[in-house]
């Protein structure tokens, strides 16, 4: 167009008209952009653009191919359910429009967030509503594990030790680092403080071995200057996670903190219970001591050694030494809390995370099996702690296990969803496979892996967007053999489901 004065005038008028029309969204939320899909032009905000770019970034960073099969849905949670059920049935389809084959490379159109569907959830209690002043946690580990790119627990700790926004939720943490220099201790302290965690980092007693350092944590917790404010003194491993702090606090407060309580869980492995013949709290699930117990242990000679240098009480593991000390010197016995989880199973943990159970603790997520609890837990900042791993079942045979997976059962949900699926690796060297987890999980239903009856999308990443909005990206790799019958060909595309939770 020639730059005649008239054209300039027209151009300016057009621009002004545009600003008048889109003004509010340009100033506040963003410009209108057209996306793919529906056919009709849809107005997208800069937030949509931002979310879409984030999703594409997540897919690219995780080697998902740029031609994918894609579906999305927005779930509006309404906190009017009277309880958190094992299964919440929604009399609607999750994905009424199915999947679309799309390109998600750079420059591709904005990804839609799908039409809105209402779901009913229990009272919402987000991390920023948690007051955990009554708790102080103790962890004994090495600087290498604390600092290692693959092992550092900071992101996970921030989910249950802060309000999710960089401030402490009141809980204390004593981190005892073994064989670490002063510089390393300062560095750890700085990182925890920067994450909003109210922590004290110190060097563990050099003369103690691993079980000794573990039991020694009790007196470190008991002697912490914040003692008067604390009610429960908690020993955890560096890979223990608490997915539902509001519920954990409720549960703990049913045990009078002025009375002696030693609260924990036992291993899910029936054979190990019999091997250990010790009704002790296994450390990975978290061990909770009320003040009278912490005080008592601090004054007992738990770490006494004999002339051979062995613990008089015996105990090659810290949790066992702690139990032996209580057992030998006091009348205190275990208060068993089955919703705490030691998670002593190997392989795919889906069976547990897709069981709809309300878990108070999780363990072994960086070793025996792999999950990313901080990402899983992001959705607590939308629909609250009870919503984590909550199940929603839809008419089109999809089940969401919130924060872990979206599973589709193409031949129908023709099994009892109350039973735990046997997805774990079950060691059968002693012929016990079928009864290994019996007391903890019940009899397992058969794994649907390689039957073609189940297809699973697993959480790849999740993002908080403020104001109770959280976006989750679930993916199914096209080569994942778990979802194929033996004679079934691999899929042509990686598949992506995006769920956006909104208030
Ligand atoms: C993708 O990886 C890069 C490099 O590690 C990182 O800076 C970026 O934040 C990642 N993007 C997303 C969306 O996670
Ligand atoms: C202590 O740390 C040093 C240096 O990091 C390492 O060489 C040594 O093996 C460690 N000792 C123990 C007992 O872990
Ligand atoms: C370290 O542990 C040993 C053995 O239990 C004990 O004698 C010593 O007092 C402890 N040192 C500190 C600083 O607590
Ligand atoms: C501790 O208790 C165990 C089991 O009751 C017993 O065998 C052991 O002799 C006791 N040890 C001490 C030092 O009292």
Coordinates of C-alpha atoms and ligand atoms in Angstrom, one line a residue:
X1 CA 0.0 0.0 0.0
X2 CA 1.3 3.4 -1.0
X3 CA 2.0 5.7 1.9
X4 CA -0.3 8.4 0.8
X5 CA -1.6 10.7 3.6
X6 CA -5.1 9.1 3.0
X7 CA -3.8 5.6 3.5
X8 CA -1.9 6.7 6.6
X9 CA -5.1 8.2 7.9
X10 CA -7.1 5.1 7.1
X11 CA -4.5 2.9 8.6
X12 CA -4.4 4.9 11.8
X13 CA -8.2 4.8 12.0
X14 CA -8.2 1.1 11.6
X15 CA -5.6 0.7 14.3
X16 CA -7.5 2.9 16.7
X17 CA -10.7 0.9 16.0
X18 CA -8.7 -2.3 16.7
X19 CA -7.4 -1.0 20.0
X20 CA -10.9 0.1 21.0
X21 CA -12.2 -3.4 20.2
X22 CA -9.5 -5.4 21.7
X23 CA -8.3 -2.7 24.2
X24 CA -9.1 -4.5 27.4
X25 CA -7.6 -7.8 26.4
X26 CA -4.5 -6.1 24.9
X27 CA -3.9 -4.1 28.0
X28 CA -4.8 -6.9 30.4
X29 CA -4.9 -10.4 29.2
X30 CA -3.7 -10.4 25.6
X31 CA -4.4 -10.3 22.0
X32 CA -6.7 -12.4 20.0
X33 CA -5.1 -15.2 18.1
X34 CA -6.7 -18.0 16.1
X35 CA -6.1 -21.6 17.0
X36 CA -6.9 -24.9 15.3
X37 CA -9.8 -27.1 15.8
X38 CA -13.4 -26.0 16.1
X39 CA -13.5 -24.3 12.7
X40 CA -14.9 -21.1 14.0
X41 CA -12.4 -18.5 15.0
X42 CA -11.8 -18.6 18.7
X43 CA -10.4 -15.8 20.8
X44 CA -7.3 -16.8 22.7
X45 CA -5.6 -14.7 25.4
X46 CA -1.9 -14.2 26.0
X47 CA -2.3 -16.7 28.9
X48 CA -3.5 -19.3 26.4
X49 CA -0.5 -18.5 24.2
X50 CA 1.8 -18.8 27.1
X51 CA 0.3 -22.1 28.3
X52 CA 0.4 -23.5 24.7
X53 CA 4.1 -22.6 24.4
X54 CA 4.8 -24.1 27.7
X55 CA 3.1 -27.4 26.7
X56 CA 5.1 -27.5 23.4
X57 CA 8.3 -26.8 25.4
X58 CA 7.5 -29.7 27.8
X59 CA 6.8 -32.0 24.8
X60 CA 10.0 -31.0 23.0
X61 CA 12.1 -31.3 26.1
X62 CA 10.9 -34.8 26.6
X63 CA 11.5 -36.1 23.1
X64 CA 7.9 -36.3 22.1
X65 CA 7.6 -36.2 18.4
X66 CA 6.1 -33.0 16.8
X67 CA 3.2 -34.9 15.1
X68 CA 1.0 -36.0 17.9
X69 CA -2.5 -37.3 18.6
X70 CA -3.9 -34.6 20.9
X71 CA -6.9 -34.1 23.2
X72 CA -7.7 -31.7 25.9
X73 CA -10.3 -30.8 28.5
X74 CA -10.9 -28.2 31.1
X75 CA -12.2 -29.4 34.4
X76 CA -14.0 -27.0 36.6
X77 CA -13.9 -28.3 40.2
X78 CA -16.8 -27.5 42.5
X79 CA -16.1 -28.1 46.2
X80 CA -19.5 -29.4 47.2
X81 CA -18.8 -33.2 47.6
X82 CA -19.4 -34.4 51.1
X83 CA -16.4 -36.8 51.1
X84 CA -13.5 -37.9 48.9
X85 CA -14.6 -41.1 47.4
X86 CA -12.4 -43.8 46.1
X87 CA -14.1 -43.3 42.7
X88 CA -16.0 -40.2 41.7
X89 CA -18.3 -41.0 38.8
X90 CA -19.0 -38.3 36.2
X91 CA -21.9 -39.0 34.0
X92 CA -20.3 -37.4 31.0
X93 CA -17.6 -38.3 28.4
X94 CA -14.1 -37.1 29.2
X95 CA -13.1 -36.6 25.6
X96 CA -16.4 -36.3 23.5
X97 CA -14.4 -35.0 20.5
X98 CA -11.8 -37.7 20.7
X99 CA -8.2 -37.0 19.5
X100 CA -7.0 -34.8 16.7
X101 CA -3.8 -35.4 14.8
X102 CA -1.8 -32.1 15.1
X103 CA 1.6 -30.6 14.7
X104 CA 3.1 -29.2 17.9
X105 CA 6.4 -27.9 16.5
X106 CA 7.5 -24.3 16.8
X107 CA 5.2 -22.0 14.9
X108 CA 2.2 -24.4 15.2
X109 CA -1.2 -22.9 16.2
X110 CA -2.2 -22.4 19.8
X111 CA -3.2 -25.6 21.6
X112 CA -6.9 -25.5 22.7
X113 CA -7.7 -26.3 26.3
X114 CA -10.9 -28.1 25.5
X115 CA -14.5 -27.5 26.6
X116 CA -15.3 -27.2 30.2
X117 CA -16.7 -30.0 32.3
X118 CA -17.8 -29.7 36.0
X119 CA -16.4 -32.1 38.6
X120 CA -17.4 -32.3 42.2
X121 CA -14.6 -32.5 44.8
X122 CA -14.3 -32.4 48.6
X123 CA -13.6 -29.2 50.5
X124 CA -10.5 -27.6 49.0
X125 CA -7.5 -27.3 51.2
X126 CA -4.5 -26.0 49.3
X127 CA -0.9 -25.8 50.5
X128 CA -1.3 -22.2 51.3
X129 CA -4.0 -23.1 53.9
X130 CA -1.8 -25.5 55.8
X131 CA -0.5 -24.6 59.3
X132 CA 2.1 -27.3 60.2
X133 CA 3.7 -25.5 63.1
X134 CA 3.0 -28.6 65.3
X135 CA 5.5 -30.7 63.2
X136 CA 9.2 -30.9 63.1
X137 CA 10.9 -33.3 60.7
X138 CA 14.3 -34.8 60.8
X139 CA 16.3 -36.2 57.9
X140 CA 19.8 -37.7 57.8
X141 CA 21.5 -37.9 54.5
X142 CA 24.6 -36.9 52.6
X143 CA 25.4 -33.6 50.9
X144 CA 25.9 -35.5 47.6
X145 CA 22.3 -36.9 47.8
X146 CA 20.9 -33.5 48.9
X147 CA 22.7 -31.7 46.1
X148 CA 22.7 -34.3 43.3
X149 CA 20.7 -33.3 40.2
X150 CA 18.8 -36.5 40.2
X151 CA 18.4 -37.0 44.0
X152 CA 17.9 -33.5 45.4
X153 CA 14.6 -33.5 47.3
X154 CA 14.2 -29.7 47.4
X155 CA 11.3 -29.5 45.0
X156 CA 9.4 -32.2 46.8
X157 CA 10.1 -30.8 50.2
X158 CA 8.8 -27.4 49.1
X159 CA 5.5 -29.1 48.4
X160 CA 4.9 -30.1 52.0
X161 CA 7.1 -27.8 54.0
X162 CA 5.9 -24.5 52.4
X163 CA 2.7 -22.8 51.2
X164 CA 3.7 -23.5 47.6
X165 CA 4.5 -19.8 47.2
X166 CA 7.9 -19.6 48.8
X167 CA 7.0 -19.3 52.5
X168 CA 7.2 -21.8 55.2
X169 CA 4.0 -23.5 56.3
X170 CA 5.3 -23.5 59.9
X171 CA 6.8 -27.0 59.9
X172 CA 10.4 -27.2 60.9
X173 CA 13.1 -29.4 59.3
X174 CA 16.4 -30.5 60.9
X175 CA 18.7 -31.8 58.1
X176 CA 21.8 -33.7 59.4
X177 CA 24.4 -34.1 56.8
X178 CA 27.0 -36.8 57.0
X179 CA 30.6 -36.3 56.1
X180 CA 30.0 -32.8 54.8
X181 CA 32.2 -29.7 54.9
X182 CA 31.1 -26.4 56.5
X183 CA 30.8 -24.9 53.1
X184 CA 28.5 -27.7 52.0
X185 CA 26.4 -27.2 55.1
X186 CA 26.1 -23.4 54.5
X187 CA 25.2 -24.1 50.9
X188 CA 22.4 -26.5 51.9
X189 CA 21.1 -24.1 54.4
X190 CA 21.0 -21.3 51.8
X191 CA 19.2 -23.5 49.3
X192 CA 16.6 -24.5 51.8
X193 CA 16.0 -21.0 53.0
X194 CA 15.7 -19.7 49.4
X195 CA 13.0 -22.4 48.9
X196 CA 11.1 -21.0 51.8
X197 CA 11.8 -24.0 54.0
X198 CA 12.3 -23.4 57.7
X199 CA 15.3 -25.6 58.2
X200 CA 18.4 -26.1 60.4
X201 CA 21.2 -27.8 58.6
X202 CA 24.0 -29.3 60.7
X203 CA 26.7 -31.9 60.6
X204 CA 25.8 -35.3 61.9
X205 CA 27.9 -36.8 64.6
X206 CA 31.0 -38.1 62.9
X207 CA 31.5 -41.0 65.2
X208 CA 28.1 -42.6 64.5
X209 CA 27.2 -45.1 61.8
X210 CA 24.1 -45.0 59.8
X211 CA 21.6 -46.5 62.3
X212 CA 23.2 -44.4 65.0
X213 CA 22.8 -41.2 63.0
X214 CA 19.2 -42.1 62.5
X215 CA 18.3 -42.6 66.1
X216 CA 20.4 -39.6 67.0
X217 CA 18.0 -37.4 65.0
X218 CA 15.4 -37.8 67.8
X219 CA 17.6 -35.9 70.2
X220 CA 18.4 -33.3 67.5
X221 CA 14.7 -32.8 67.0
X222 CA 14.0 -32.8 70.8
X223 CA 16.8 -30.2 71.4
X224 CA 15.7 -27.9 68.6
X225 CA 14.9 -24.4 70.0
X226 CA 11.4 -24.6 68.5
X227 CA 10.5 -27.6 70.7
X228 CA 7.8 -25.8 72.8
X229 CA 5.8 -25.2 69.6
X230 CA 6.0 -28.7 68.3
X231 CA 3.7 -31.6 69.0
X232 CA 4.9 -34.4 66.7
X233 CA 8.6 -35.2 66.1
X234 CA 8.9 -36.9 62.7
X235 CA 11.7 -39.0 61.3
X236 CA 11.7 -39.3 57.5
X237 CA 13.9 -40.5 54.7
X238 CA 15.2 -38.1 52.1
X239 CA 12.7 -39.8 49.7
X240 CA 9.6 -39.6 51.8
X241 CA 6.8 -37.4 50.4
X242 CA 3.6 -36.2 52.0
X243 CA 0.9 -35.7 49.3
X244 CA -1.9 -34.5 51.6
X245 CA -0.6 -32.4 54.5
X246 CA -4.1 -31.2 55.6
X247 CA -5.2 -34.8 55.9
X248 CA -2.0 -35.9 57.6
X249 CA -2.5 -33.1 60.2
X250 CA -6.1 -34.2 60.8
X251 CA -5.0 -37.8 61.3
X252 CA -2.1 -36.9 63.6
X253 CA -4.3 -34.7 65.8
X254 CA -6.6 -37.7 66.5
X255 CA -3.6 -38.9 68.7
X256 CA -3.4 -36.8 71.9
X257 CA 0.1 -35.2 71.6
X258 CA 0.5 -35.1 75.4
X259 CA 0.4 -38.9 75.5
X260 CA 3.1 -41.3 74.3
X261 CA 2.5 -42.2 70.7
X262 CA 4.9 -43.9 68.2
X263 CA 3.0 -43.8 64.9
X264 CA 4.1 -45.3 61.7
X265 CA 3.5 -48.1 59.1
X266 CA 5.0 -51.5 58.4
X267 CA 6.4 -52.8 55.1
X268 CA 3.8 -54.0 52.5
X269 CA 6.0 -57.1 52.0
X270 CA 4.4 -59.8 54.1
X271 CA 7.6 -61.9 53.7
X272 CA 9.7 -59.1 55.2
X273 CA 7.4 -58.7 58.2
X274 CA 7.9 -62.4 58.9
X275 CA 11.7 -62.1 58.3
X276 CA 12.0 -59.1 60.6
X277 CA 9.5 -60.4 63.1
X278 CA 9.4 -56.9 64.5
X279 CA 6.2 -54.9 64.8
X280 CA 8.2 -51.7 64.1
X281 CA 7.5 -48.5 62.1
X282 CA 9.5 -48.7 58.9
X283 CA 11.3 -45.4 58.3
X284 CA 10.4 -44.6 54.8
X285 CA 6.7 -44.1 55.5
X286 CA 7.6 -41.6 58.2
X287 CA 7.8 -42.2 62.0
X288 CA 5.8 -39.8 64.2
X289 CA 6.7 -39.4 67.9
X290 CA 4.7 -37.3 70.4
X291 CA 6.7 -35.2 72.8
X292 CA 6.7 -37.8 75.6
X293 CA 8.2 -40.4 73.3
X294 CA 10.8 -38.0 71.8
X295 CA 11.8 -36.9 75.3
X296 CA 12.1 -40.5 76.5
X297 CA 14.2 -41.7 73.6
X298 CA 16.5 -38.8 74.0
X299 CA 17.3 -39.9 77.5
X300 CA 17.7 -43.6 76.9
X301 CA 21.0 -45.3 76.1
X302 CA 19.8 -46.5 72.7
X303 CA 23.2 -46.2 71.1
X304 CA 25.1 -48.2 73.8
X305 CA 27.7 -50.5 72.2
X306 CA 29.2 -53.7 73.5
X307 CA 32.9 -54.6 73.7
X308 CA 32.8 -55.8 70.0
X309 CA 31.5 -52.4 68.9
X310 CA 28.0 -53.7 68.2
X311 CA 24.8 -52.0 69.4
X312 CA 23.8 -53.7 72.6
X313 CA 20.2 -53.6 71.4
X314 CA 21.0 -54.9 67.9
X315 CA 19.7 -53.2 64.8
X316 CA 21.5 -52.9 61.5
X317 CA 18.9 -50.3 60.4
X318 CA 18.0 -47.1 62.1
X319 CA 14.3 -47.8 62.3
X320 CA 14.9 -51.2 63.9
X321 CA 17.4 -49.8 66.4
X322 CA 14.8 -47.1 67.4
X323 CA 12.1 -49.8 67.8
X324 CA 14.5 -52.0 69.9
X325 CA 15.2 -49.1 72.2
X326 CA 11.5 -48.4 72.8
X327 CA 10.7 -52.1 73.1
X328 CA 13.5 -52.8 75.5
X329 CA 13.2 -49.9 77.8
X330 CA 9.5 -48.8 77.6
X331 CA 6.0 -50.1 77.2
X332 CA 5.4 -48.1 74.1
X333 CA 4.2 -50.0 71.0
X334 CA 3.5 -49.1 67.4
X335 CA 0.3 -47.2 66.6
X336 CA -0.2 -48.5 63.0
X337 CA -1.4 -46.0 60.4
X338 CA -2.0 -47.9 57.2
X339 CA -2.4 -44.8 55.1
X340 CA 1.3 -44.1 55.6
X341 CA 3.2 -46.0 52.9
X342 CA 6.6 -47.6 53.0
X343 CA 6.1 -48.7 49.3
X344 CA 8.5 -51.6 49.3
X345 CA 7.5 -52.7 45.8
X346 CA 9.6 -52.6 42.7
X347 CA 8.5 -51.8 39.1
X348 CA 5.5 -49.9 38.0
X349 CA 3.7 -48.4 41.0
X350 CA 0.5 -47.6 38.9
X351 CA -1.5 -50.2 40.8
X352 CA -1.2 -48.2 44.0
X353 CA -1.5 -44.7 42.4
X354 CA -4.5 -45.8 40.4
X355 CA -6.3 -47.3 43.3
X356 CA -8.1 -44.2 44.5
X357 CA -6.6 -44.5 47.9
X358 CA -6.0 -41.5 50.0
X359 CA -2.3 -41.8 50.8
X360 CA -0.7 -39.9 53.7
X361 CA 2.9 -40.7 52.7
X362 CA 4.8 -42.0 49.7
X363 CA 8.3 -43.4 49.5
X364 CA 11.1 -44.9 47.2
X365 CA 10.1 -42.6 44.3
X366 CA 13.6 -42.0 43.2
X367 CA 14.9 -45.5 43.4
X368 CA 12.7 -48.6 43.4
X369 CA 10.2 -46.9 41.2
X370 CA 10.1 -43.5 39.5
X371 CA 7.6 -40.8 39.9
X372 CA 7.9 -37.0 40.2
X373 CA 5.8 -36.2 43.3
X374 CA 6.3 -32.4 43.0
X375 CA 4.6 -32.4 39.6
X376 CA 2.0 -34.9 40.7
X377 CA 1.2 -32.7 43.7
X378 CA 0.9 -29.4 41.7
X379 CA -2.8 -30.0 41.3
X380 CA -3.2 -29.6 45.1
X381 CA -2.8 -25.9 44.4
X382 CA -6.0 -26.1 42.4
X383 CA -8.5 -28.6 44.0
X384 CA -6.6 -29.2 47.2
X385 CA -4.8 -32.1 49.0
X386 CA -7.7 -34.5 48.8
X387 CA -7.7 -34.2 45.0
X388 CA -4.2 -35.6 44.6
X389 CA -4.6 -39.1 43.2
X390 CA -8.3 -38.8 43.4
X391 CA -10.1 -40.9 40.7
X392 CA -12.7 -39.6 38.3
X393 CA -14.5 -42.1 36.0
X394 CA -16.2 -41.1 32.8
X395 CA -18.8 -42.6 30.5
X396 CA -16.3 -43.0 27.7
X397 CA -14.3 -45.5 29.8
X398 CA -11.6 -43.1 30.9
X399 CA -10.4 -42.9 34.5
X400 CA -8.3 -40.0 35.7
X401 CA -6.0 -40.8 38.7
X402 CA -5.3 -37.1 39.3
X403 CA -1.6 -36.2 39.0
X404 CA -0.5 -39.8 38.0
X405 CA -2.4 -41.0 34.9
X406 CA -5.3 -40.9 32.5
X407 CA -6.3 -44.4 31.6
X408 CA -8.6 -45.6 28.8
X409 CA -10.3 -49.0 28.9
X410 CA -11.3 -49.4 25.2
X411 CA -13.3 -52.6 25.9
X412 CA -15.1 -51.2 28.9
X413 CA -14.4 -51.1 32.6
X414 CA -15.4 -54.7 33.2
X415 CA -13.3 -55.2 36.4
X416 CA -13.7 -54.2 40.0
X417 CA -12.0 -50.8 40.3
X418 CA -11.9 -51.2 44.0
X419 CA -9.2 -53.8 43.6
X420 CA -5.5 -52.8 43.2
X421 CA -4.1 -53.7 39.8
X422 CA -1.0 -55.9 40.1
X423 CA 1.3 -53.7 38.1
X424 CA 4.3 -54.2 40.4
X425 CA 7.2 -56.5 39.8
X426 CA 6.3 -59.5 41.9
X427 CA 9.4 -61.6 42.9
X428 CA 8.3 -65.2 42.8
X429 CA 11.5 -66.9 44.0
X430 CA 9.8 -68.1 47.1
X431 CA 6.4 -68.8 45.5
X432 CA 4.8 -66.0 47.5
X433 CA 4.0 -63.6 44.8
X434 CA 0.3 -63.7 45.2
X435 CA 0.4 -63.1 48.9
X436 CA 3.3 -60.7 49.2
X437 CA 1.1 -57.6 49.4
X438 CA -2.1 -59.3 50.5
X439 CA -2.5 -57.6 53.9
X440 CA -1.6 -54.2 52.6
X441 CA -3.4 -54.0 49.2
X442 CA -5.7 -56.9 49.3
X443 CA -5.5 -59.6 46.5
X444 CA -4.2 -57.8 43.4
X445 CA -6.3 -58.0 40.2
X446 CA -4.4 -59.1 37.2
X447 CA -2.3 -56.6 35.3
X448 CA -3.9 -55.4 32.1
X449 CA -0.5 -54.7 30.6
X450 CA -0.2 -56.1 27.0
X451 CA -3.9 -57.1 26.9
X452 CA -4.9 -54.2 24.8
X453 CA -7.6 -53.5 27.4
X454 CA -5.9 -50.6 28.9
X455 CA -4.1 -47.5 27.5
X456 CA -2.3 -45.2 29.9
X457 CA -1.2 -41.6 29.6
X458 CA 1.2 -40.7 32.4
X459 CA 1.8 -37.3 33.8
X460 CA 4.8 -35.6 32.1
X461 CA 4.5 -32.2 33.7
X462 CA 2.2 -29.8 35.5
X463 CA 2.2 -26.1 35.9
X464 CA 0.5 -23.8 38.4
X465 CA -1.0 -20.8 36.7
X466 CA -2.2 -18.9 39.8
X467 CA -5.8 -18.4 41.1
X468 CA -6.4 -22.1 41.5
X469 CA -5.6 -23.0 37.9
X470 CA -3.3 -25.9 37.1
X471 CA -2.5 -27.4 33.7
X472 CA -1.3 -31.1 33.5
X473 CA 0.3 -32.7 30.4
X474 CA -0.2 -36.5 30.2
X475 CA 1.5 -38.5 27.4
X476 CA 1.5 -42.0 26.0
X477 CA 4.6 -43.0 24.0
X478 CA 3.7 -44.6 20.7
X479 CA 6.3 -47.4 21.4
X480 CA 5.1 -48.2 24.9
X481 CA 4.4 -51.9 24.7
X482 CA 2.3 -52.0 27.8
X483 CA -0.7 -50.8 25.9
X484 CA -0.5 -53.2 23.0
X485 CA -1.8 -56.8 22.6
X486 CA 0.9 -59.1 21.3
X487 CA -0.4 -59.0 17.8
X488 CA -1.1 -55.3 17.8
X489 CA 1.0 -52.9 15.8
X490 CA 2.6 -49.9 17.5
X491 CA 0.8 -46.6 17.3
X492 CA 1.6 -44.1 14.6
X493 CA 1.9 -41.2 17.0
X494 CA 2.8 -40.2 20.5
X495 CA -0.4 -39.2 22.2
X496 CA -1.0 -36.2 24.5
X497 CA -3.9 -35.3 26.9
X498 CA -3.9 -31.9 28.5
X499 CA -6.1 -31.3 31.5
X500 CA -6.6 -27.8 32.9
X501 CA -8.2 -27.6 36.3
X502 CA -10.0 -24.3 37.0
X503 CA -12.1 -23.0 39.9
Ligands
LIG1 C1 13.0 -27.0 28.4 O1 14.4 -27.2 28.7 C2 15.2 -26.0 28.8 C3 16.6 -26.4 29.0 O2 16.8 -27.3 30.1 C4 14.6 -25.2 29.9 O3 15.3 -24.0 30.0 C5 13.1 -24.9 29.7 O4 12.6 -24.2 30.8 C6 12.4 -26.2 29.4 N1 11.0 -25.9 29.1 C7 10.0 -26.3 29.7 C8 8.6 -25.9 29.2 O5 10.0 -27.1 30.6
LIG2 C1 33.6 -38.4 52.9 O1 33.7 -37.5 51.9 C2 34.9 -37.6 51.2 C3 34.9 -36.5 50.2 O2 33.6 -36.1 49.7 C4 34.9 -39.0 50.5 O3 36.1 -39.1 49.8 C5 34.8 -40.1 51.6 O4 34.8 -41.3 51.0 C6 33.6 -39.9 52.4 N1 33.6 -40.8 53.5 C7 32.6 -41.6 53.8 C8 32.7 -42.5 55.0 O5 31.5 -41.5 53.2
LIG3 C1 28.7 -38.4 69.2 O1 28.3 -39.7 69.5 C2 29.1 -40.3 70.5 C3 28.7 -41.7 70.5 O2 27.4 -41.9 70.9 C4 28.9 -39.5 71.8 O3 29.7 -40.1 72.8 C5 29.3 -38.0 71.6 O4 28.9 -37.3 72.7 C6 28.5 -37.5 70.4 N1 28.9 -36.1 70.1 C7 28.1 -35.1 70.0 C8 28.7 -33.8 69.7 O5 26.9 -35.2 70.2
LIG4 C1 15.8 -56.3 74.0 O1 14.6 -57.0 73.7 C2 14.9 -58.2 73.0 C3 13.5 -58.7 72.5 O2 12.6 -58.7 73.6 C4 15.6 -59.2 73.9 O3 15.9 -60.4 73.2 C5 16.9 -58.5 74.3 O4 17.6 -59.4 75.2 C6 16.7 -57.2 74.9 N1 18.0 -56.5 75.1 C7 18.3 -55.9 76.1 C8 19.7 -55.3 76.1 O5 17.5 -55.7 77.0

